[in-house]
Short mmCIF file of C-alpha atoms in Angstrom, two decimals:
data_model
loop_
_atom_site.label_atom_id
_atom_site.label_comp_id
_atom_site.label_asym_id
_atom_site.label_seq_id
_atom_site.Cartn_x
_atom_site.Cartn_y
_atom_site.Cartn_z
CA UNK A 30 -52.06 21.87 -13.44
CA UNK A 31 -54.44 20.29 -15.88
CA UNK A 32 -57.08 17.85 -14.79
CA UNK A 33 -56.32 14.33 -15.97
CA UNK A 34 -59.21 12.07 -16.73
CA UNK A 35 -59.00 8.41 -17.66
CA UNK A 36 -61.04 8.96 -20.82
CA UNK A 37 -58.94 11.78 -22.31
CA UNK A 38 -55.38 10.93 -21.27
CA UNK A 39 -55.10 7.57 -19.51
CA UNK A 40 -51.30 7.62 -19.18
CA UNK A 41 -51.10 10.93 -17.34
CA UNK A 42 -54.02 9.78 -15.17
CA UNK A 43 -52.15 6.58 -14.26
CA UNK A 44 -48.98 8.59 -13.61
CA UNK A 45 -50.75 10.91 -11.16
CA UNK A 46 -52.46 7.96 -9.43
CA UNK A 47 -49.10 6.20 -9.12
CA UNK A 48 -47.49 9.31 -7.57
CA UNK A 49 -50.33 9.68 -5.07
CA UNK A 50 -50.15 6.01 -4.04
CA UNK A 51 -46.38 6.18 -3.67
CA UNK A 52 -46.48 9.30 -1.48
CA UNK A 53 -49.21 7.79 0.73
CA UNK A 54 -47.25 4.54 1.10
CA UNK A 55 -43.98 6.32 1.99
CA UNK A 56 -45.77 8.56 4.51
CA UNK A 57 -47.33 5.46 6.12
CA UNK A 58 -43.97 3.64 6.33
CA UNK A 59 -42.23 6.68 7.80
CA UNK A 60 -45.02 7.19 10.31
CA UNK A 61 -44.86 3.56 11.45
CA UNK A 62 -41.08 3.71 11.68
CA UNK A 63 -40.63 0.84 9.23
CA UNK A 64 -38.66 3.03 6.86
CA UNK A 65 -35.92 5.36 8.06
CA UNK A 66 -35.63 8.88 6.72
CA UNK A 67 -32.50 9.67 4.77
CA UNK A 68 -29.81 11.23 6.89
CA UNK A 69 -28.86 13.71 4.18
CA UNK A 70 -25.77 11.80 3.10
CA UNK A 71 -25.31 10.85 -0.53
CA UNK A 72 -25.86 7.26 -1.64
CA UNK A 73 -22.15 6.58 -1.20
CA UNK A 74 -22.17 7.68 2.45
CA UNK A 75 -21.43 4.22 3.76
CA UNK A 76 -18.40 3.97 1.51
CA UNK A 77 -17.06 7.28 2.85
CA UNK A 78 -17.08 5.83 6.35
CA UNK A 79 -14.98 2.94 5.10
CA UNK A 80 -12.47 5.20 3.32
CA UNK A 81 -9.94 4.82 6.12
CA UNK A 82 -10.06 1.03 5.65
CA UNK A 83 -9.19 1.38 1.98
CA UNK A 84 -6.28 3.68 2.84
CA UNK A 85 -4.89 1.15 5.34
CA UNK A 86 -5.33 -1.73 2.89
CA UNK A 87 -3.56 0.22 0.16
CA UNK A 88 -0.60 0.95 2.43
CA UNK A 89 -0.46 -2.70 3.58
CA UNK A 90 -0.49 -3.97 -0.01
CA UNK A 91 2.31 -1.56 -0.86
CA UNK A 92 4.47 -2.69 2.09
CA UNK A 93 3.87 -6.38 1.35
CA UNK A 94 4.77 -5.82 -2.29
CA UNK A 95 8.07 -4.21 -1.27
CA UNK A 96 8.82 -7.11 1.08
CA UNK A 97 8.07 -9.61 -1.68
CA UNK A 98 10.31 -7.80 -4.17
CA UNK A 99 13.14 -7.61 -1.64
CA UNK A 100 12.72 -11.31 -0.79
CA UNK A 101 12.93 -12.29 -4.48
CA UNK A 102 16.02 -10.12 -5.00
CA UNK A 103 17.67 -11.56 -1.88
CA UNK A 104 17.09 -15.12 -3.13
CA UNK A 105 18.43 -14.13 -6.57
CA UNK A 106 21.58 -12.68 -4.99
CA UNK A 107 22.13 -15.73 -2.76
CA UNK A 108 21.66 -18.21 -5.62
CA UNK A 109 23.51 -15.97 -8.12
CA UNK A 110 20.77 -16.29 -10.75
CA UNK A 111 20.36 -14.22 -13.90
CA UNK A 112 18.25 -11.10 -13.66
CA UNK A 113 14.94 -11.00 -15.54
CA UNK A 114 13.11 -8.04 -17.09
CA UNK A 115 10.76 -7.90 -14.14
CA UNK A 116 13.75 -8.27 -11.83
CA UNK A 117 15.42 -5.25 -13.47
CA UNK A 118 12.37 -3.07 -12.81
CA UNK A 119 12.13 -4.30 -9.23
CA UNK A 120 15.87 -3.85 -8.72
CA UNK A 121 15.62 -0.19 -9.80
CA UNK A 122 12.87 0.37 -7.23
CA UNK A 123 14.91 -1.38 -4.53
CA UNK A 124 18.05 0.64 -5.30
CA UNK A 125 16.10 3.84 -4.69
CA UNK A 126 14.75 2.47 -1.40
CA UNK A 127 17.87 0.71 -0.06
CA UNK A 128 20.69 2.89 -1.48
CA UNK A 129 22.66 -0.11 -2.71
CA UNK A 130 21.84 -3.78 -2.92
CA UNK A 131 23.58 -6.17 -0.61
CA UNK A 132 22.13 -9.05 1.37
CA UNK A 133 22.40 -7.15 4.67
CA UNK A 134 20.76 -4.02 3.26
CA UNK A 135 17.93 -6.07 1.78
CA UNK A 136 17.35 -7.88 5.08
CA UNK A 137 17.31 -4.61 7.02
CA UNK A 138 14.93 -3.12 4.42
CA UNK A 139 12.60 -6.11 4.80
CA UNK A 140 12.67 -5.77 8.59
CA UNK A 141 11.79 -2.07 8.31
CA UNK A 142 8.86 -2.92 6.05
CA UNK A 143 7.69 -5.59 8.50
CA UNK A 144 7.86 -3.02 11.30
CA UNK A 145 5.74 -0.69 9.16
CA UNK A 146 3.23 -3.53 8.68
CA UNK A 147 3.03 -4.09 12.44
CA UNK A 148 2.51 -0.37 12.99
CA UNK A 149 -0.25 -0.32 10.37
CA UNK A 150 -1.92 -3.29 12.05
CA UNK A 151 -1.97 -1.50 15.41
CA UNK A 152 -3.32 1.68 13.80
CA UNK A 153 -5.97 -0.28 11.93
CA UNK A 154 -7.23 -2.00 15.08
CA UNK A 155 -7.30 1.35 16.91
CA UNK A 156 -9.26 2.97 14.06
CA UNK A 157 -11.63 0.02 13.95
CA UNK A 158 -12.37 0.37 17.68
CA UNK A 159 -12.98 4.10 17.21
CA UNK A 160 -15.34 3.40 14.30
CA UNK A 161 -17.23 0.84 16.38
CA UNK A 162 -17.54 3.32 19.25
CA UNK A 163 -18.74 6.01 16.84
CA UNK A 164 -21.45 3.69 15.50
CA UNK A 165 -22.58 2.75 19.01
CA UNK A 166 -22.70 6.43 19.99
CA UNK A 167 -24.84 7.20 16.95
CA UNK A 168 -27.21 4.38 17.89
CA UNK A 169 -27.38 5.67 21.46
CA UNK A 170 -28.18 9.20 20.30
CA UNK A 171 -30.79 7.94 17.84
CA UNK A 172 -32.67 5.60 20.21
CA UNK A 173 -31.51 5.44 23.83
CA UNK A 174 -34.23 3.07 25.02
CA UNK A 175 -33.34 0.47 22.38
CA UNK A 176 -29.68 0.49 23.48
CA UNK A 177 -30.65 0.09 27.13
CA UNK A 178 -33.06 -2.73 26.22
CA UNK A 179 -30.25 -4.52 24.37
CA UNK A 180 -27.97 -4.06 27.39
CA UNK A 181 -30.57 -5.51 29.75
CA UNK A 182 -31.12 -8.45 27.42
CA UNK A 183 -27.37 -9.04 27.22
CA UNK A 184 -27.01 -8.96 31.01
CA UNK A 185 -29.94 -11.34 31.50
CA UNK A 186 -28.54 -13.74 28.91
CA UNK A 187 -25.16 -14.22 30.63
CA UNK A 188 -25.27 -13.41 34.34
CA UNK A 189 -21.86 -14.95 35.19
CA UNK A 190 -19.94 -12.64 32.88
CA UNK A 191 -18.52 -9.75 34.91
CA UNK A 192 -17.71 -7.56 31.90
CA UNK A 193 -20.13 -8.33 29.06
CA UNK A 194 -19.37 -6.82 25.67
CA UNK A 195 -22.19 -4.78 24.16
CA UNK A 196 -23.31 -5.84 20.72
CA UNK A 197 -25.91 -4.16 18.57
CA UNK A 198 -29.22 -5.85 17.92
CA UNK A 199 -28.02 -6.66 14.37
CA UNK A 200 -25.09 -8.64 15.81
CA UNK A 201 -27.29 -10.39 18.38
CA UNK A 202 -29.44 -11.85 15.62
CA UNK A 203 -26.56 -13.34 13.64
#
């Protein structure tokens, strides 16, 4: 590599000085533990962990939409109103789902969709607990002493509680 001097090429000299300062600063921060090293995941790693949440939300939106369409069609049938363009599209979707459109079939379809929503809610809460446990396990593997210190602090804070719930240090601050 060529030698860069401030007299000949000031911009390359400043560039090299900037690179040196940056590398020294990052090494210092990593050494002090103020900056964490990258775990090797891409920048969107956090969003990949939340992928299951998006899948659940998408399925919930779909089920709620079907319930809403069925509710509107049921009201239209009961009040004997004219069908709209949007109603025609929705009716075609409902006919595929319900195999005929009567008030009883629409009500049973809505109940099935509500049961699906309840099932999704239970699955979501179970997945959320698993995700929380996974995060706590990662924290424990990364720094055991910090987890134990947080536990001791939690126990000292509320001595009457027989079964205290562990919270991370981030949650304790808020």
